[in-house]
Amino acid sequence: MGKLKDLFRPKNPGPHPNRKMEEQLRQKYGAFRKLLADNQEVLEIITDLEEKYAGDYIFDMQYLRANIRKLSEKVYSLIHLLNEISNLKYGELYRIHEQIYQELSDLLAKKRKIPVDDLVLSFDRIALDKEESVGGKMANLGELRNRLGLPVPEGFAITAYTYKAFIDYHHLQEEISSRLNQLDINNLEDLIVVSRDIQQLILEKPLPPFLTEILVKSYQELTEKAGREVRVAVRSSALGEDSRLSFAGQYGTILNVSGENIGEKYKEIVASKFTPRAIFYFIGKGFREEDIAMGMGCMMMVPAKAGGVIYTVDPGNPQRPEAVIHAHWGLGKTVVDGTVTPDIFWVSKEDPFRVVESSMARKEKMVIATPEGGIGWAEVPQDLQEGPCLSEKLIGQLGRAAGAIEDHFGHPQDIEWALDEEDRIYFLQTRPLKVFSQKKIPSPQEIPELSQFPVLLETGVMGAQGVGSGPVFLANQERDLVNFPAGGILVARTPSPKWVTVMSKARGIITDLGSSASHMAALAREFRVPTILNTQKASEILAPGLEVTVDATHCRVYQGRIEKLIEYAEEEAVNPFEDTPLFVLFDKILTRIVPLNLVDPTEPDFTPAHCRTFHDITRFTHQTATQEMFSLSTSPLTTPGEALRLDTDTPLEILLIDLGGGINPGFKGKKVKLNQILSWPMQAFWQGVQSMKWPGPKPLDMKGFASVVAQTAAEPGGENRIYSEKSYALLSRDYLNFSIRLGYHLSTIEVLGGSGENENYINFILKGGGATIDRRDRRARLVATILEKLGFQVGQKLDLVDARLIHHPREAMEKVLYSLGKLTVYTKQLDMVMFNEAIVEWSIEEFVKEHLR
Amino acid sequence: MRGKILIVDDELDILELLEMIIAERTSHQVVTTNNPLEVPPLLKHDPFDLLITDLRMPGLSGMDLIREAKTIDPDMPVIVITAYGSSQSAEEAIAEGAYDYITKPFRKDQIIITINRAMEWHAMKKELAALRAQHRPDSR
């Protein structure tokens, strides 16, 4: 008999199809958990990068490279995992990742191609957009002349492309490279020899005819404009940060050069690229030496009777509102070098550009351009030694220009100027001025005034540093934001990227829950809104309309407006490093990483194609993976041959699929009792369900009968038909994905509660029903209202309720799940009896009174 | 107290940031180089109160530099900064005579505190040496 049975048994049947499906579900769940962990890591790296960017840290390229590599790998992993969960629906993200990664790699490798341009550009063709061609110094000068309309001596710039043309003409690249290739930079003697050889090689080569020609022509144009033979000032204009050391201060400016000497000076500037230090740097760092080019500027020499510098902010006292002018007779070079004691004038940068204070120096010697070329010392005439070297009118003019230049560049500037014999001012150079805050930001204990203000909150973590003041605005839902006042302090229970809509108006954000690695914290830093998270109780303590001051740096909220603190914070906000090449590069890098363009998942642009940064990809994968997981149990499952049944008194048929650790491993059999379930979300939810009496069919009014479906439901025996559909619950120890088909509606609940609150969430959707749409809508509103009371962020449209609760600790989530279980039973078929609005109100009241307290 | 600090790191960025922060927060004078081979001649040419060095550099490593510096001026404190922090290299650096050891990235405050402490330590050492010299029997 046994043998006969064996004949009909299929040979090697393979895994049962449902086993396979369950295995797939488990894999997806595994991928999802990994995705959440990677998501957290990505946000932590982004937070760390932003922290370093704020200017309190000293770091190097190694830090940037290592973190960006790690970030890129993690974001790639997110994409991979999302595709694993979704069956390769989001392949497009790989391409976007590759593109961003490539841009970041290029930035980090500091690849710099010399742009093809004219050999020489006259000053009227130069502005900031030509920086890559002519270097920063000349680009700034062009900006002054052509965008601000300020007087700059006539002149021209020799482009970086000319450098390449010069090297190529003499085939110098090969000779330079062969010398550099043989060099051991660890041998100082060799380094010095190679440096000298290469410099010699450059200096001994004649200028190519095409270069001589264009220099002669450009110089002739200058003399025509001047109407006489002129001397020029030659200024090296380095391209980019890579050649910072190459000048070593020696070739910054060569003054009073005659026309025929320009070519020679040009070669000196080119040769200066090969000082021992510069060679050591670009070889040691693996840069392509040929990509590092030299630019140079030639400008008409101003035969200055006086000159000097303007600092648009007094570096010695940055709090002063005035610009400070240092001036001396003769060329301003002496002031810049510090070889003379200058007159100093503090002048207002605003109309009427008044001189506020001055300090006169005795000026006995000055430097002048000598007739034979070059510069030399001369005696200041006796009658000019004591008095000021600038009139009030001229000081006012300089003050006006200082204000305009600072406004234009958006940053304090260090400006060189010269005054000619006819009292005409010329600007020779402008560059960012490094201003250091003199005062260290005091802690709350160090500001005695603070004791007058009650401290309302002293808990939480900093999301974005700074201080802000304004009236408290409590927001529970996104729709509340419509009334958010400009200058308000947003107080909310949970952080949400949706709060971004008011970030440009907010002076502070405080939440009860959340961490500094959340998407919202990143947005707050981007918008520079002082933010405190995880205060536990801000939404309870802070009354709407109350004027408060938020010190996010020290995680304190005071009652009232504290001007002193706001002033300190304004000083604190200055990052002294922001103009350094490393931070300029960092800034460019962060634009590919940090900005969050995808905020609202319901918006049509929430798609892979709209991901422009790593943060966008992270947000998209996180949100989409959650949605994919959410829909898992509602996707069509075949007859669950192997799935376990929940042993329940309700007429529902619940099938359980264990994703790992959800059911007692020792359990044997087909029907699982609740006490065998180890999944705490399922426990909490189902205990809620069981605590309610299972209601029978609802009484219907005549209108209710009009609905065919409703009629069916009310038929004797209809109840049994309604529950004939199966509901699936996917479980693990701290995960639940449960779709409950209660006849004509479907509610899905998904819960994740890990070790950290940051990832915890409950998603809930309710859709459908058996009654007419108006009744279903009323029930949806009822459910939505109760969910809001439970702390959910809720969206409702007709009979669809879509709710989300995030960042709550496990104990709080258990309570909410218990109530959710009750609510599920309570609202079963409640749509049938939603005759009018009053019933909605009454039912809410009843549920809250009977079941929530 | 105004002292003189020599900083060597092959990363120009670190040199620039360190120079800025020391200028902002202290009155010390700073000399920088990106080439560790230049350090011994610089130290021989001019007395410095403190050497701050990176650990991994082409040419001469931070460890080599500590040894070199100790032969030139045994009392000059050396602070080692490195991106490759490990307890082993820290122990090694301290064993070679480094005053302190800081891992990159570091807070501005942290380096300033370490610099000031090292400078005070150096000043005390000098004072002690001077006192000892005064009280030596042959100086009476």
PDB file of C-alpha atoms in Angstrom, chain A residues 48-246:
ATOM      1  CA  ASP A  48      28.572  65.010  10.762  1.00  0.00           C
ATOM      2  CA  LEU A  49      29.515  66.758   7.510  1.00  0.00           C
ATOM      3  CA  GLU A  50      27.248  69.669   8.351  1.00  0.00           C
ATOM      4  CA  GLU A  51      28.720  69.891  11.820  1.00  0.00           C
ATOM      5  CA  LYS A  52      32.232  70.081  10.408  1.00  0.00           C
ATOM      6  CA  TYR A  53      31.096  72.669   7.872  1.00  0.00           C
ATOM      7  CA  ALA A  54      29.772  74.945  10.630  1.00  0.00           C
ATOM      8  CA  GLY A  55      33.388  76.001  11.338  1.00  0.00           C
ATOM      9  CA  ASP A  56      34.108  74.641  14.810  1.00  0.00           C
ATOM     10  CA  TYR A  57      36.327  71.858  13.546  1.00  0.00           C
ATOM     11  CA  ILE A  58      39.619  71.523  11.777  1.00  0.00           C
ATOM     12  CA  PHE A  59      39.714  68.676   9.298  1.00  0.00           C
ATOM     13  CA  ASP A  60      41.491  67.798   6.078  1.00  0.00           C
ATOM     14  CA  MET A  61      40.806  66.387   2.639  1.00  0.00           C
ATOM     15  CA  GLN A  62      41.290  62.901   4.008  1.00  0.00           C
ATOM     16  CA  TYR A  63      38.233  63.410   6.218  1.00  0.00           C
ATOM     17  CA  LEU A  64      36.169  64.613   3.262  1.00  0.00           C
ATOM     18  CA  ARG A  65      37.302  61.813   0.974  1.00  0.00           C
ATOM     19  CA  ALA A  66      36.714  59.069   3.535  1.00  0.00           C
ATOM     20  CA  ASN A  67      33.258  60.304   4.504  1.00  0.00           C
ATOM     21  CA  ILE A  68      32.074  60.914   0.997  1.00  0.00           C
ATOM     22  CA  ARG A  69      33.230  57.462  -0.074  1.00  0.00           C
ATOM     23  CA  LYS A  70      31.370  55.924   2.845  1.00  0.00           C
ATOM     24  CA  LEU A  71      28.288  58.052   2.177  1.00  0.00           C
ATOM     25  CA  SER A  72      28.248  57.097  -1.467  1.00  0.00           C
ATOM     26  CA  GLU A  73      28.503  53.390  -0.626  1.00  0.00           C
ATOM     27  CA  LYS A  74      25.662  53.617   1.850  1.00  0.00           C
ATOM     28  CA  VAL A  75      23.405  55.519  -0.547  1.00  0.00           C
ATOM     29  CA  TYR A  76      24.181  52.925  -3.195  1.00  0.00           C
ATOM     30  CA  SER A  77      23.232  50.226  -0.718  1.00  0.00           C
ATOM     31  CA  LEU A  78      19.901  52.010  -0.052  1.00  0.00           C
ATOM     32  CA  ILE A  79      19.128  51.950  -3.763  1.00  0.00           C
ATOM     33  CA  HIS A  80      20.073  48.307  -4.004  1.00  0.00           C
ATOM     34  CA  LEU A  81      17.917  47.345  -1.034  1.00  0.00           C
ATOM     35  CA  LEU A  82      14.922  49.317  -2.276  1.00  0.00           C
ATOM     36  CA  ASN A  83      15.162  47.480  -5.569  1.00  0.00           C
ATOM     37  CA  GLU A  84      15.343  44.205  -3.699  1.00  0.00           C
ATOM     38  CA  ILE A  85      12.172  45.065  -1.791  1.00  0.00           C
ATOM     39  CA  SER A  86      10.319  46.385  -4.826  1.00  0.00           C
ATOM     40  CA  ASN A  87      11.417  43.853  -7.457  1.00  0.00           C
ATOM     41  CA  LEU A  88      13.655  46.285  -9.339  1.00  0.00           C
ATOM     42  CA  LYS A  89      11.139  49.066  -9.764  1.00  0.00           C
ATOM     43  CA  TYR A  90      13.630  51.882  -9.176  1.00  0.00           C
ATOM     44  CA  GLY A  91      16.602  51.083 -11.412  1.00  0.00           C
ATOM     45  CA  GLU A  92      16.753  54.734 -12.487  1.00  0.00           C
ATOM     46  CA  LEU A  93      18.221  55.650  -9.103  1.00  0.00           C
ATOM     47  CA  TYR A  94      21.482  53.864  -9.943  1.00  0.00           C
ATOM     48  CA  ARG A  95      22.084  56.288 -12.790  1.00  0.00           C
ATOM     49  CA  ILE A  96      21.333  59.317 -10.605  1.00  0.00           C
ATOM     50  CA  HIS A  97      23.674  58.005  -7.909  1.00  0.00           C
ATOM     51  CA  GLU A  98      26.432  57.501 -10.459  1.00  0.00           C
ATOM     52  CA  GLN A  99      26.009  61.043 -11.740  1.00  0.00           C
ATOM     53  CA  ILE A 100      26.200  62.623  -8.279  1.00  0.00           C
ATOM     54  CA  TYR A 101      29.110  60.398  -7.303  1.00  0.00           C
ATOM     55  CA  GLN A 102      31.008  61.387 -10.436  1.00  0.00           C
ATOM     56  CA  GLU A 103      30.507  65.086  -9.711  1.00  0.00           C
ATOM     57  CA  LEU A 104      31.708  64.601  -6.145  1.00  0.00           C
ATOM     58  CA  SER A 105      34.742  62.623  -7.299  1.00  0.00           C
ATOM     59  CA  ASP A 106      35.674  65.348  -9.745  1.00  0.00           C
ATOM     60  CA  LEU A 107      35.411  67.950  -7.015  1.00  0.00           C
ATOM     61  CA  LEU A 108      37.494  65.884  -4.618  1.00  0.00           C
ATOM     62  CA  ALA A 109      40.135  65.129  -7.229  1.00  0.00           C
ATOM     63  CA  LYS A 110      40.224  68.893  -7.798  1.00  0.00           C
ATOM     64  CA  LYS A 111      40.324  68.222 -11.486  1.00  0.00           C
ATOM     65  CA  ARG A 112      40.947  71.477 -13.175  1.00  0.00           C
ATOM     66  CA  LYS A 113      41.090  71.722 -16.910  1.00  0.00           C
ATOM     67  CA  ILE A 114      42.521  74.853 -18.328  1.00  0.00           C
ATOM     68  CA  PRO A 115      39.679  76.524 -20.229  1.00  0.00           C
ATOM     69  CA  VAL A 116      40.315  77.479 -23.837  1.00  0.00           C
ATOM     70  CA  ASP A 117      40.211  81.265 -24.055  1.00  0.00           C
ATOM     71  CA  ASP A 118      41.899  84.209 -25.719  1.00  0.00           C
ATOM     72  CA  LEU A 119      45.545  84.689 -24.793  1.00  0.00           C
ATOM     73  CA  VAL A 120      44.846  88.123 -23.411  1.00  0.00           C
ATOM     74  CA  LEU A 121      41.628  89.635 -22.090  1.00  0.00           C
ATOM     75  CA  SER A 122      41.308  93.378 -21.609  1.00  0.00           C
ATOM     76  CA  PHE A 123      39.790  94.427 -18.288  1.00  0.00           C
ATOM     77  CA  ASP A 124      36.498  95.364 -19.907  1.00  0.00           C
ATOM     78  CA  ARG A 125      35.936  91.672 -20.716  1.00  0.00           C
ATOM     79  CA  ILE A 126      36.542  90.326 -17.232  1.00  0.00           C
ATOM     80  CA  ALA A 127      34.166  89.646 -14.353  1.00  0.00           C
ATOM     81  CA  LEU A 128      33.780  86.914 -11.752  1.00  0.00           C
ATOM     82  CA  ASP A 129      32.589  84.412 -14.349  1.00  0.00           C
ATOM     83  CA  LYS A 130      36.084  84.522 -15.894  1.00  0.00           C
ATOM     84  CA  GLU A 131      37.781  83.308 -12.730  1.00  0.00           C
ATOM     85  CA  GLU A 132      38.755  79.998 -14.335  1.00  0.00           C
ATOM     86  CA  SER A 133      40.516  81.845 -17.143  1.00  0.00           C
ATOM     87  CA  VAL A 134      42.207  84.723 -15.363  1.00  0.00           C
ATOM     88  CA  GLY A 135      42.395  83.703 -11.700  1.00  0.00           C
ATOM     89  CA  GLY A 136      40.601  85.131  -8.697  1.00  0.00           C
ATOM     90  CA  LYS A 137      42.555  88.349  -8.339  1.00  0.00           C
ATOM     91  CA  MET A 138      41.851  89.609 -11.854  1.00  0.00           C
ATOM     92  CA  ALA A 139      38.274  88.307 -11.829  1.00  0.00           C
ATOM     93  CA  ASN A 140      37.523  90.346  -8.700  1.00  0.00           C
ATOM     94  CA  LEU A 141      39.055  93.425 -10.255  1.00  0.00           C
ATOM     95  CA  GLY A 142      36.954  92.966 -13.408  1.00  0.00           C
ATOM     96  CA  GLU A 143      33.891  92.654 -11.217  1.00  0.00           C
ATOM     97  CA  LEU A 144      34.714  95.985  -9.539  1.00  0.00           C
ATOM     98  CA  ARG A 145      35.186  97.687 -12.872  1.00  0.00           C
ATOM     99  CA  ASN A 146      32.393  96.190 -14.961  1.00  0.00           C
ATOM    100  CA  ARG A 147      29.646  95.251 -12.529  1.00  0.00           C
ATOM    101  CA  LEU A 148      30.106  97.919  -9.875  1.00  0.00           C
ATOM    102  CA  GLY A 149      31.354 100.663 -12.185  1.00  0.00           C
ATOM    103  CA  LEU A 150      34.223 101.606  -9.879  1.00  0.00           C
ATOM    104  CA  PRO A 151      37.419 103.142 -11.249  1.00  0.00           C
ATOM    105  CA  VAL A 152      40.108 100.549 -11.908  1.00  0.00           C
ATOM    106  CA  PRO A 153      43.290 101.325 -13.871  1.00  0.00           C
ATOM    107  CA  GLU A 154      43.192 100.185 -17.478  1.00  0.00           C
ATOM    108  CA  GLY A 155      44.846  96.875 -18.125  1.00  0.00           C
ATOM    109  CA  PHE A 156      44.688  93.330 -19.398  1.00  0.00           C
ATOM    110  CA  ALA A 157      44.982  89.813 -18.075  1.00  0.00           C
ATOM    111  CA  ILE A 158      47.145  87.058 -19.533  1.00  0.00           C
ATOM    112  CA  THR A 159      44.986  83.968 -19.303  1.00  0.00           C
ATOM    113  CA  ALA A 160      45.734  80.506 -17.993  1.00  0.00           C
ATOM    114  CA  TYR A 161      45.381  79.302 -21.556  1.00  0.00           C
ATOM    115  CA  THR A 162      48.401  81.410 -22.491  1.00  0.00           C
ATOM    116  CA  TYR A 163      50.398  79.452 -19.937  1.00  0.00           C
ATOM    117  CA  LYS A 164      49.488  76.244 -21.759  1.00  0.00           C
ATOM    118  CA  ALA A 165      50.299  77.819 -25.122  1.00  0.00           C
ATOM    119  CA  PHE A 166      53.715  78.930 -23.862  1.00  0.00           C
ATOM    120  CA  ILE A 167      54.576  75.508 -22.423  1.00  0.00           C
ATOM    121  CA  ASP A 168      53.335  73.722 -25.565  1.00  0.00           C
ATOM    122  CA  TYR A 169      55.224  76.013 -27.923  1.00  0.00           C
ATOM    123  CA  HIS A 170      58.559  75.081 -26.395  1.00  0.00           C
ATOM    124  CA  HIS A 171      57.540  71.448 -25.755  1.00  0.00           C
ATOM    125  CA  LEU A 172      58.403  72.168 -22.170  1.00  0.00           C
ATOM    126  CA  GLN A 173      55.847  69.772 -20.757  1.00  0.00           C
ATOM    127  CA  GLU A 174      57.866  66.762 -21.729  1.00  0.00           C
ATOM    128  CA  GLU A 175      61.046  68.170 -20.233  1.00  0.00           C
ATOM    129  CA  ILE A 176      59.307  69.274 -17.060  1.00  0.00           C
ATOM    130  CA  SER A 177      57.535  65.944 -16.662  1.00  0.00           C
ATOM    131  CA  SER A 178      60.675  63.893 -17.214  1.00  0.00           C
ATOM    132  CA  ARG A 179      62.509  65.899 -14.546  1.00  0.00           C
ATOM    133  CA  LEU A 180      59.605  65.592 -12.138  1.00  0.00           C
ATOM    134  CA  ASN A 181      59.151  61.878 -12.845  1.00  0.00           C
ATOM    135  CA  GLN A 182      62.723  61.140 -11.876  1.00  0.00           C
ATOM    136  CA  LEU A 183      62.528  63.207  -8.753  1.00  0.00           C
ATOM    137  CA  ASP A 184      62.369  61.703  -5.295  1.00  0.00           C
ATOM    138  CA  ILE A 185      60.588  64.477  -3.403  1.00  0.00           C
ATOM    139  CA  ASN A 186      61.815  62.941  -0.175  1.00  0.00           C
ATOM    140  CA  ASN A 187      65.272  64.127  -1.026  1.00  0.00           C
ATOM    141  CA  LEU A 188      65.476  67.835  -0.324  1.00  0.00           C
ATOM    142  CA  GLU A 189      68.698  68.396  -2.270  1.00  0.00           C
ATOM    143  CA  ASP A 190      67.222  66.789  -5.388  1.00  0.00           C
ATOM    144  CA  LEU A 191      64.065  68.798  -4.972  1.00  0.00           C
ATOM    145  CA  ILE A 192      65.999  72.064  -4.886  1.00  0.00           C
ATOM    146  CA  VAL A 193      68.057  71.073  -7.943  1.00  0.00           C
ATOM    147  CA  VAL A 194      65.002  70.055  -9.991  1.00  0.00           C
ATOM    148  CA  SER A 195      63.190  73.239  -8.968  1.00  0.00           C
ATOM    149  CA  ARG A 196      66.128  75.375 -10.093  1.00  0.00           C
ATOM    150  CA  ASP A 197      66.504  73.418 -13.352  1.00  0.00           C
ATOM    151  CA  ILE A 198      62.867  73.768 -14.336  1.00  0.00           C
ATOM    152  CA  GLN A 199      62.776  77.449 -13.462  1.00  0.00           C
ATOM    153  CA  GLN A 200      65.926  77.969 -15.500  1.00  0.00           C
ATOM    154  CA  LEU A 201      64.436  76.043 -18.390  1.00  0.00           C
ATOM    155  CA  ILE A 202      61.470  78.415 -18.456  1.00  0.00           C
ATOM    156  CA  LEU A 203      63.431  81.616 -18.000  1.00  0.00           C
ATOM    157  CA  GLU A 204      65.904  80.873 -20.788  1.00  0.00           C
ATOM    158  CA  LYS A 205      63.229  80.227 -23.428  1.00  0.00           C
ATOM    159  CA  PRO A 206      62.261  83.197 -25.591  1.00  0.00           C
ATOM    160  CA  LEU A 207      58.659  84.325 -25.629  1.00  0.00           C
ATOM    161  CA  PRO A 208      56.866  82.716 -28.607  1.00  0.00           C
ATOM    162  CA  PRO A 209      56.233  85.238 -31.403  1.00  0.00           C
ATOM    163  CA  PHE A 210      52.450  84.995 -31.052  1.00  0.00           C
ATOM    164  CA  LEU A 211      52.755  85.869 -27.379  1.00  0.00           C
ATOM    165  CA  THR A 212      55.187  88.726 -27.980  1.00  0.00           C
ATOM    166  CA  GLU A 213      52.835  90.044 -30.619  1.00  0.00           C
ATOM    167  CA  ILE A 214      49.763  90.021 -28.408  1.00  0.00           C
ATOM    168  CA  LEU A 215      51.656  91.524 -25.467  1.00  0.00           C
ATOM    169  CA  VAL A 216      52.996  94.324 -27.674  1.00  0.00           C
ATOM    170  CA  LYS A 217      49.539  94.944 -29.101  1.00  0.00           C
ATOM    171  CA  SER A 218      47.881  94.925 -25.676  1.00  0.00           C
ATOM    172  CA  TYR A 219      50.515  97.252 -24.296  1.00  0.00           C
ATOM    173  CA  GLN A 220      50.102  99.608 -27.277  1.00  0.00           C
ATOM    174  CA  GLU A 221      46.391  99.795 -26.629  1.00  0.00           C
ATOM    175  CA  LEU A 222      47.153 100.786 -23.059  1.00  0.00           C
ATOM    176  CA  THR A 223      49.489 103.575 -24.150  1.00  0.00           C
ATOM    177  CA  GLU A 224      46.893 104.802 -26.645  1.00  0.00           C
ATOM    178  CA  LYS A 225      44.282 104.967 -23.922  1.00  0.00           C
ATOM    179  CA  ALA A 226      46.698 106.843 -21.667  1.00  0.00           C
ATOM    180  CA  GLY A 227      48.005 109.048 -24.462  1.00  0.00           C
ATOM    181  CA  ARG A 228      51.554 108.393 -23.280  1.00  0.00           C
ATOM    182  CA  GLU A 229      54.116 105.734 -22.531  1.00  0.00           C
ATOM    183  CA  VAL A 230      52.998 103.947 -19.346  1.00  0.00           C
ATOM    184  CA  ARG A 231      54.484 101.654 -16.778  1.00  0.00           C
ATOM    185  CA  VAL A 232      52.492  98.712 -15.515  1.00  0.00           C
ATOM    186  CA  ALA A 233      52.023  96.807 -12.302  1.00  0.00           C
ATOM    187  CA  VAL A 234      52.303  93.077 -12.894  1.00  0.00           C
ATOM    188  CA  ARG A 235      50.256  90.855 -10.619  1.00  0.00           C
ATOM    189  CA  SER A 236      50.282  87.104 -10.535  1.00  0.00           C
ATOM    190  CA  SER A 237      46.749  85.775 -10.510  1.00  0.00           C
ATOM    191  CA  ALA A 238      46.805  82.171  -9.397  1.00  0.00           C
ATOM    192  CA  LEU A 239      44.177  79.790 -10.623  1.00  0.00           C
ATOM    193  CA  GLY A 240      42.512  77.940  -7.834  1.00  0.00           C
ATOM    194  CA  GLU A 241      43.723  76.683  -4.563  1.00  0.00           C
ATOM    195  CA  ASP A 242      46.257  74.241  -5.917  1.00  0.00           C
ATOM    196  CA  SER A 243      48.864  76.830  -6.636  1.00  0.00           C
ATOM    197  CA  ARG A 244      48.617  78.659  -3.355  1.00  0.00           C
ATOM    198  CA  LEU A 245      52.147  77.897  -2.312  1.00  0.00           C
ATOM    199  CA  SER A 246      53.747  78.474  -5.659  1.00  0.00           C
TER     200      SER A 246
END
